[in-house]
Amino acid sequence: MQHLLEKAQQTHSLTRDEICALLRTTDPQPLFQTADQVRKKYVGNGVYLRGLIEFSSYCKNDCMYCGLRRSNRRAQRYRLTPEQIVDTARQAAELGYKTVVLQSGEDAWFSTDTLCPIIREIKKLDVAITLSMGEKTREAYAAYRAAGADRYLLRIETTDKNLYEKLDPGMSFDNRVRCLHDLKELGYEVGSGSLVGLPGQTPESLADDLLFFKNLPVDMAGIGPFIPHPHTPLGGETTDGHFELALKMMAIMRLLLPDSNIPATTAMETLHPQGRLLALQCGANVVMPNVTATIYRKQYELYPGKVCTGDSATSCRGCMQAKIESIGRFVSPGKGFHGDYLKNR
Ligand code: 5AD
Ligand code: FES
């Protein structure tokens, strides 16, 4: 394995078989340490914070793994008003966030004409805006971009087309790829990512996910462990091994795309009490604390056991900074675009 890590450190490329070998290793510590060194060399010790606003739990899709799926009649649905969204963004800016992430299910109530004024209003706060609202037309993406959106997050979830179309009934893998290409062409910073531990997923398909991110290439990739939700068809699945496998995926992502932004995902913290800190020490350099009003947090239940659902925006901001500093890192002051670290060095 040592020679694979040396190769990756020098060339930042690995074959599918080599990635599979790293994913299968029973001694991942050398991989994690190498990813940590590469992270330090390419993006430094700063950690970018993004304030996450979960603005609607309505979703027209029916993904088999997701608690917000439309068939989940027990899901609690809420939708913030445009004023509440802008107010939450203002609160995030006051807490020092330089990026706000607007995330929701695929909720048709938010038309382009409703969203663009929200984006323009938030832009006045001098923050970068990341959108994470699913698949839209190219025209809609272009309109948000013209209104001031900077980045877009759209996980591919899995690059195994058959598995994707089985787990996301009614959705088309090709359309999802189309969205990612449109977003890139429109000048967004593009974040993608995958779920790790889906039933039917293989090391080969996970390796393909990483090669897909490298080839696009993405500016960011969020890798999250799959956590079964009891009110979904996958509710009986296990979480065994998902945490470590997700860490390995993240670490290899750092080797392949050394200067990319990689978040320590909230789902990691659900499976391990120190999940986000461990992720920050295995290649990650971004955290996305929740800034949504506490009363709505529980209702945005993608998976069970989500952390921080009883906390406020202020407490999460302070908590995360303290955690980051406890491992000898610091909160980066900038907006944190891809490559900023190299430019500012
Ligand atoms: N476990 C972990 N992550 C999930 N997501 C959706 N459902 C689950 C689950 N059960 C992730 C998807 C989506 C992101 C917003 O949340 O990857 O892209
Ligand atoms: Fe929310 Fe720690 S980040 S309480």
Coordinates of C-alpha atoms and ligand atoms in Angstrom, one line a residue:
M1 CA 0.0 0.0 0.0
Q2 CA 2.9 2.4 0.7
H3 CA 3.8 2.5 -2.9
L4 CA 0.3 3.4 -3.9
L5 CA 0.3 6.3 -1.4
E6 CA 3.6 7.5 -2.7
K7 CA 2.3 7.4 -6.2
A8 CA -0.8 9.3 -5.3
Q9 CA 1.1 11.9 -3.4
Q10 CA 3.3 12.6 -6.4
T11 CA 0.9 12.2 -9.3
H12 CA -2.5 12.6 -7.8
S13 CA -3.8 9.9 -10.0
L14 CA -4.8 6.3 -9.3
T15 CA -6.3 3.6 -11.4
R16 CA -9.7 2.1 -10.6
D17 CA -8.0 -1.1 -9.3
E18 CA -5.6 1.0 -7.1
I19 CA -8.5 2.9 -5.6
C20 CA -10.3 -0.4 -4.9
A21 CA -7.2 -1.7 -3.1
L22 CA -7.1 1.4 -0.9
L23 CA -10.8 1.1 -0.2
R24 CA -10.3 -2.5 0.9
T25 CA -7.4 -2.0 3.1
T26 CA -7.8 -3.2 6.7
D27 CA -5.1 -0.7 8.0
P28 CA -6.3 2.7 6.8
Q29 CA -4.2 4.8 9.1
P30 CA -1.4 5.4 6.5
L31 CA -4.0 6.5 4.0
F32 CA -5.5 8.9 6.5
Q33 CA -2.1 10.3 7.4
T34 CA -1.2 10.8 3.8
A35 CA -4.5 12.6 3.1
D36 CA -3.9 14.8 6.1
Q37 CA -0.4 15.8 4.8
V38 CA -1.8 16.5 1.3
R39 CA -4.6 18.6 2.8
K40 CA -2.1 20.6 4.8
K41 CA 0.2 21.1 1.8
Y42 CA -2.5 22.1 -0.7
V43 CA -5.2 23.9 1.4
G44 CA -3.5 24.7 4.7
N45 CA -4.8 24.5 8.2
G46 CA -7.7 26.8 7.7
V47 CA -11.2 25.4 7.8
Y48 CA -14.0 27.1 5.8
L49 CA -17.4 27.3 7.6
R50 CA -20.6 27.4 5.5
G51 CA -23.9 28.2 7.2
L52 CA -26.5 25.8 6.2
I53 CA -30.1 26.9 5.8
E54 CA -32.6 24.1 5.3
F55 CA -35.4 26.1 3.9
S56 CA -38.0 23.5 2.8
S57 CA -38.6 19.9 3.7
Y58 CA -41.0 19.3 0.8
C59 CA -39.7 17.1 -2.0
K60 CA -41.4 15.8 -5.1
N61 CA -38.9 12.9 -5.5
D62 CA -39.0 9.5 -3.9
C63 CA -35.4 8.4 -3.2
M64 CA -35.4 5.1 -1.4
Y65 CA -32.8 6.2 1.1
C66 CA -34.1 9.7 2.0
G67 CA -36.4 10.6 4.9
L68 CA -37.8 13.5 2.9
R69 CA -39.1 11.2 0.1
R70 CA -42.6 12.1 -0.9
S71 CA -44.0 8.7 0.0
N72 CA -42.9 9.2 3.6
R73 CA -46.3 10.4 5.0
R74 CA -44.8 10.7 8.5
A75 CA -42.3 13.3 7.4
Q76 CA -43.0 16.7 8.8
R77 CA -43.1 19.3 6.1
Y78 CA -42.3 23.0 6.5
R79 CA -41.3 25.8 4.2
L80 CA -39.7 29.0 5.2
T81 CA -41.0 32.2 3.8
P82 CA -38.7 34.2 1.6
E83 CA -38.4 36.8 4.4
Q84 CA -37.5 34.0 6.9
I85 CA -34.8 32.7 4.5
V86 CA -33.3 36.2 4.1
D87 CA -33.4 36.8 7.9
T88 CA -31.7 33.5 8.5
A89 CA -29.0 34.4 6.0
R90 CA -28.6 37.8 7.7
Q91 CA -28.1 36.0 11.1
A92 CA -25.5 33.7 9.5
A93 CA -23.6 36.8 8.1
E94 CA -23.7 38.4 11.6
L95 CA -22.3 35.2 13.1
G96 CA -19.3 35.6 10.7
Y97 CA -20.3 33.1 8.0
K98 CA -18.9 34.1 4.6
T99 CA -21.0 31.5 2.8
V100 CA -24.6 30.5 3.2
V101 CA -25.9 27.3 1.7
L102 CA -29.6 27.3 0.7
Q103 CA -30.7 23.6 0.8
S104 CA -34.1 22.0 0.3
G105 CA -35.9 19.1 -1.1
E106 CA -37.1 19.5 -4.7
D107 CA -39.9 21.9 -3.9
A108 CA -41.7 23.3 -6.9
W109 CA -43.3 26.1 -4.7
F110 CA -39.9 27.9 -5.0
S111 CA -40.1 28.9 -8.7
T112 CA -37.3 30.8 -10.4
D113 CA -39.3 34.0 -9.9
T114 CA -39.5 33.4 -6.2
L115 CA -35.9 32.3 -5.7
C116 CA -34.0 35.0 -7.7
P117 CA -35.1 37.9 -5.5
I118 CA -34.1 35.9 -2.4
I119 CA -30.7 35.3 -3.9
R120 CA -30.3 39.0 -4.8
E121 CA -31.3 40.1 -1.3
I122 CA -28.8 37.7 0.4
K123 CA -26.1 38.8 -2.0
K124 CA -26.3 42.3 -0.5
L125 CA -24.9 40.7 2.7
D126 CA -21.5 40.2 1.1
V127 CA -21.6 36.4 1.4
A128 CA -21.0 33.7 -1.1
I129 CA -24.2 31.8 -2.0
T130 CA -24.3 28.1 -2.5
L131 CA -27.5 26.5 -3.7
S132 CA -28.4 22.8 -3.0
M133 CA -32.0 22.3 -4.3
G134 CA -31.7 19.5 -6.8
E135 CA -32.3 19.1 -10.5
K136 CA -33.5 22.1 -12.4
T137 CA -33.5 23.3 -16.0
R138 CA -30.4 25.0 -17.5
E139 CA -32.5 28.2 -17.8
A140 CA -33.3 28.1 -14.0
Y141 CA -29.6 27.5 -13.2
A142 CA -28.7 30.4 -15.4
A143 CA -31.2 32.7 -13.7
Y144 CA -29.9 31.9 -10.2
R145 CA -26.4 32.4 -11.4
A146 CA -27.3 35.8 -12.9
A147 CA -29.0 36.7 -9.6
G148 CA -25.7 36.1 -7.7
A149 CA -25.4 32.4 -6.8
D150 CA -21.8 31.3 -6.7
R151 CA -21.9 27.6 -6.1
Y152 CA -24.2 24.6 -6.5
L153 CA -24.2 21.3 -4.7
L154 CA -25.7 18.3 -6.4
R155 CA -24.5 14.9 -5.3
I156 CA -24.4 12.2 -7.9
E157 CA -25.1 9.9 -5.0
T158 CA -23.8 6.9 -6.9
T159 CA -22.3 6.7 -10.4
D160 CA -23.6 3.2 -10.8
K161 CA -26.4 4.1 -13.2
N162 CA -28.5 1.0 -12.6
L163 CA -28.2 1.4 -8.8
Y164 CA -29.0 5.1 -9.1
E165 CA -32.1 4.6 -11.1
K166 CA -33.2 1.8 -8.8
L167 CA -32.8 3.9 -5.7
D168 CA -34.1 7.1 -7.2
P169 CA -37.3 5.9 -8.9
G170 CA -38.5 8.1 -11.7
M171 CA -35.2 10.0 -11.9
S172 CA -32.6 9.8 -14.7
F173 CA -28.9 9.4 -14.1
D174 CA -28.2 11.1 -17.4
N175 CA -30.2 14.1 -16.4
R176 CA -28.3 14.4 -13.2
V177 CA -25.0 14.4 -15.1
R178 CA -26.5 16.9 -17.5
C179 CA -27.2 19.2 -14.5
L180 CA -23.6 19.0 -13.3
H181 CA -22.3 19.9 -16.8
D182 CA -24.7 22.8 -17.2
L183 CA -23.7 24.1 -13.8
K184 CA -20.0 24.0 -14.7
E185 CA -20.7 25.7 -18.1
L186 CA -22.6 28.4 -16.3
G187 CA -19.6 29.2 -14.2
Y188 CA -20.7 27.8 -10.9
E189 CA -18.3 26.3 -8.5
V190 CA -19.7 22.8 -8.5
G191 CA -19.9 20.4 -5.6
S192 CA -21.0 16.8 -6.0
G193 CA -20.5 13.8 -3.8
S194 CA -21.8 10.4 -3.0
L195 CA -23.5 8.2 -0.4
V196 CA -21.3 5.5 1.0
G197 CA -22.8 2.1 2.1
L198 CA -25.8 1.9 -0.1
P199 CA -27.1 -1.6 -0.6
G200 CA -25.6 -3.0 -3.8
Q201 CA -22.7 -0.5 -3.9
T202 CA -19.3 -2.1 -4.5
P203 CA -15.7 -0.8 -4.1
E204 CA -15.6 -0.7 -7.9
S205 CA -18.5 1.6 -8.1
L206 CA -17.1 3.8 -5.3
A207 CA -13.9 4.0 -7.2
D208 CA -15.9 5.1 -10.2
D209 CA -17.5 7.9 -8.1
L210 CA -14.0 9.2 -7.3
L211 CA -12.9 9.1 -10.9
F212 CA -16.1 10.8 -12.0
F213 CA -15.3 13.7 -9.5
K214 CA -11.7 13.9 -10.8
N215 CA -12.8 13.9 -14.4
L216 CA -15.5 16.5 -14.2
P217 CA -13.6 17.9 -12.3
V218 CA -15.6 19.1 -9.3
D219 CA -14.6 21.9 -7.0
M220 CA -15.9 20.1 -4.0
A221 CA -17.2 16.7 -3.0
G222 CA -19.2 15.8 0.0
I223 CA -18.9 12.1 1.0
G224 CA -21.5 10.9 3.5
P225 CA -22.2 7.6 5.1
F226 CA -25.6 6.2 4.3
I227 CA -27.8 6.1 7.4
P228 CA -31.0 4.1 7.0
H229 CA -34.2 6.0 7.8
P230 CA -36.9 3.8 9.4
H231 CA -39.7 5.3 7.4
T232 CA -38.1 4.5 4.0
P233 CA -37.9 1.2 2.1
L234 CA -34.2 0.9 3.1
G235 CA -35.0 1.3 6.8
G236 CA -33.8 -2.2 7.7
E237 CA -30.3 -1.8 6.2
T238 CA -27.2 -1.6 8.4
T239 CA -24.7 1.2 9.1
D240 CA -21.9 -1.2 9.8
G241 CA -18.6 -0.1 8.2
H242 CA -20.1 3.0 6.6
F243 CA -18.2 5.5 8.7
E244 CA -14.8 4.1 8.0
L245 CA -15.5 3.5 4.4
A246 CA -16.7 7.1 4.0
L247 CA -13.5 8.3 5.7
K248 CA -11.5 6.3 3.2
M249 CA -13.4 7.7 0.3
M250 CA -12.8 11.2 1.6
A251 CA -9.1 10.6 2.1
I252 CA -8.7 9.2 -1.4
M253 CA -10.6 12.1 -2.8
R254 CA -8.0 14.4 -1.2
L255 CA -5.2 12.5 -2.8
L256 CA -6.9 12.7 -6.3
L257 CA -8.0 16.3 -6.1
P258 CA -5.5 17.8 -3.7
D259 CA -6.7 21.4 -3.7
S260 CA -10.5 20.7 -3.7
N261 CA -12.8 21.6 -0.9
I262 CA -13.9 18.6 1.1
P263 CA -16.5 18.9 3.8
A264 CA -16.6 16.9 7.1
T265 CA -20.2 15.9 6.7
T266 CA -22.9 16.0 9.4
A267 CA -23.8 12.4 8.7
M268 CA -20.3 11.5 9.8
E269 CA -21.0 13.0 13.2
T270 CA -24.2 11.0 13.5
L271 CA -22.2 7.7 13.3
H272 CA -19.3 8.8 15.5
P273 CA -19.3 11.4 18.3
Q274 CA -16.1 12.9 16.9
G275 CA -17.0 12.2 13.3
R276 CA -16.4 15.7 11.9
L277 CA -13.1 16.2 13.7
L278 CA -11.8 12.9 12.5
A279 CA -12.9 13.8 9.0
L280 CA -11.0 17.1 9.3
Q281 CA -7.9 15.0 10.1
C282 CA -8.4 12.6 7.1
G283 CA -8.5 15.2 4.3
A284 CA -11.5 17.5 5.0
N285 CA -11.2 21.3 5.2
V286 CA -14.8 22.5 5.3
V287 CA -17.7 22.2 7.8
M288 CA -21.3 23.2 7.2
P289 CA -22.9 24.0 10.6
N290 CA -26.6 24.4 10.7
V291 CA -28.0 27.9 10.9
T292 CA -31.7 26.9 10.5
A293 CA -34.0 28.0 13.3
T294 CA -34.0 25.2 16.0
I295 CA -37.7 24.5 15.6
Y296 CA -37.3 23.3 12.0
R297 CA -34.1 21.3 12.4
K298 CA -35.8 18.1 13.5
Q299 CA -38.2 18.2 10.6
Y300 CA -35.5 18.2 8.0
E301 CA -34.8 14.6 8.7
L302 CA -32.9 13.1 5.8
Y303 CA -31.7 10.4 8.1
P304 CA -32.3 9.6 11.8
G305 CA -30.0 10.8 14.6
K306 CA -29.0 14.0 12.9
V307 CA -26.8 16.0 15.3
C308 CA -27.4 19.6 16.5
T309 CA -31.2 19.4 16.1
G310 CA -31.7 20.9 19.6
D311 CA -29.0 23.6 19.1
S312 CA -29.2 27.2 17.9
A313 CA -27.2 28.9 15.1
T314 CA -25.2 30.8 17.7
S315 CA -24.3 27.7 19.7
C316 CA -23.3 25.6 16.7
R317 CA -21.0 28.5 15.4
G318 CA -19.2 28.7 18.8
C319 CA -19.1 24.9 19.2
M320 CA -17.5 24.3 15.8
Q321 CA -14.9 27.0 16.1
A322 CA -13.9 25.5 19.5
K323 CA -13.7 22.0 18.1
I324 CA -11.6 23.2 15.1
E325 CA -9.2 25.0 17.4
S326 CA -8.9 22.0 19.7
I327 CA -7.1 20.1 16.9
G328 CA -4.7 22.9 16.0
R329 CA -6.7 24.3 13.1
F330 CA -8.4 27.7 12.6
V331 CA -11.5 29.1 11.0
S332 CA -10.5 30.6 7.7
P333 CA -11.6 34.2 7.3
G334 CA -12.3 34.2 3.5
K335 CA -15.2 33.1 1.3
G336 CA -13.2 30.0 0.5
F337 CA -13.5 29.5 -3.3
H338 CA -11.6 26.6 -4.8
G339 CA -8.0 27.6 -5.1
D340 CA -8.2 30.6 -2.8
Y341 CA -5.6 29.1 -0.5
L342 CA -3.0 28.8 -3.3
K343 CA -3.7 32.3 -4.5
N344 CA -3.4 33.9 -1.1
R345 CA -0.4 32.0 0.0
Ligands
5AD1 N1 -28.3 8.9 4.9 C1 -27.3 9.8 4.7 N2 -27.3 10.8 3.8 C2 -28.5 11.0 3.2 N3 -28.9 11.9 2.2 C3 -30.2 11.6 1.9 N4 -30.6 10.5 2.6 C4 -29.6 10.1 3.4 C5 -29.5 9.1 4.3 N5 -30.5 8.2 4.6 C6 -28.0 12.8 1.6 C7 -28.0 12.7 0.1 C8 -28.3 14.1 -0.4 C9 -27.9 15.0 0.8 C10 -28.6 16.3 0.9 O1 -28.3 14.1 1.9 O2 -26.7 12.4 -0.4 O3 -27.6 14.5 -1.5
FES2 FE1 -24.0 22.2 16.5 FE2 -21.6 21.6 17.8 S1 -21.9 22.2 15.8 S2 -23.7 21.9 18.6

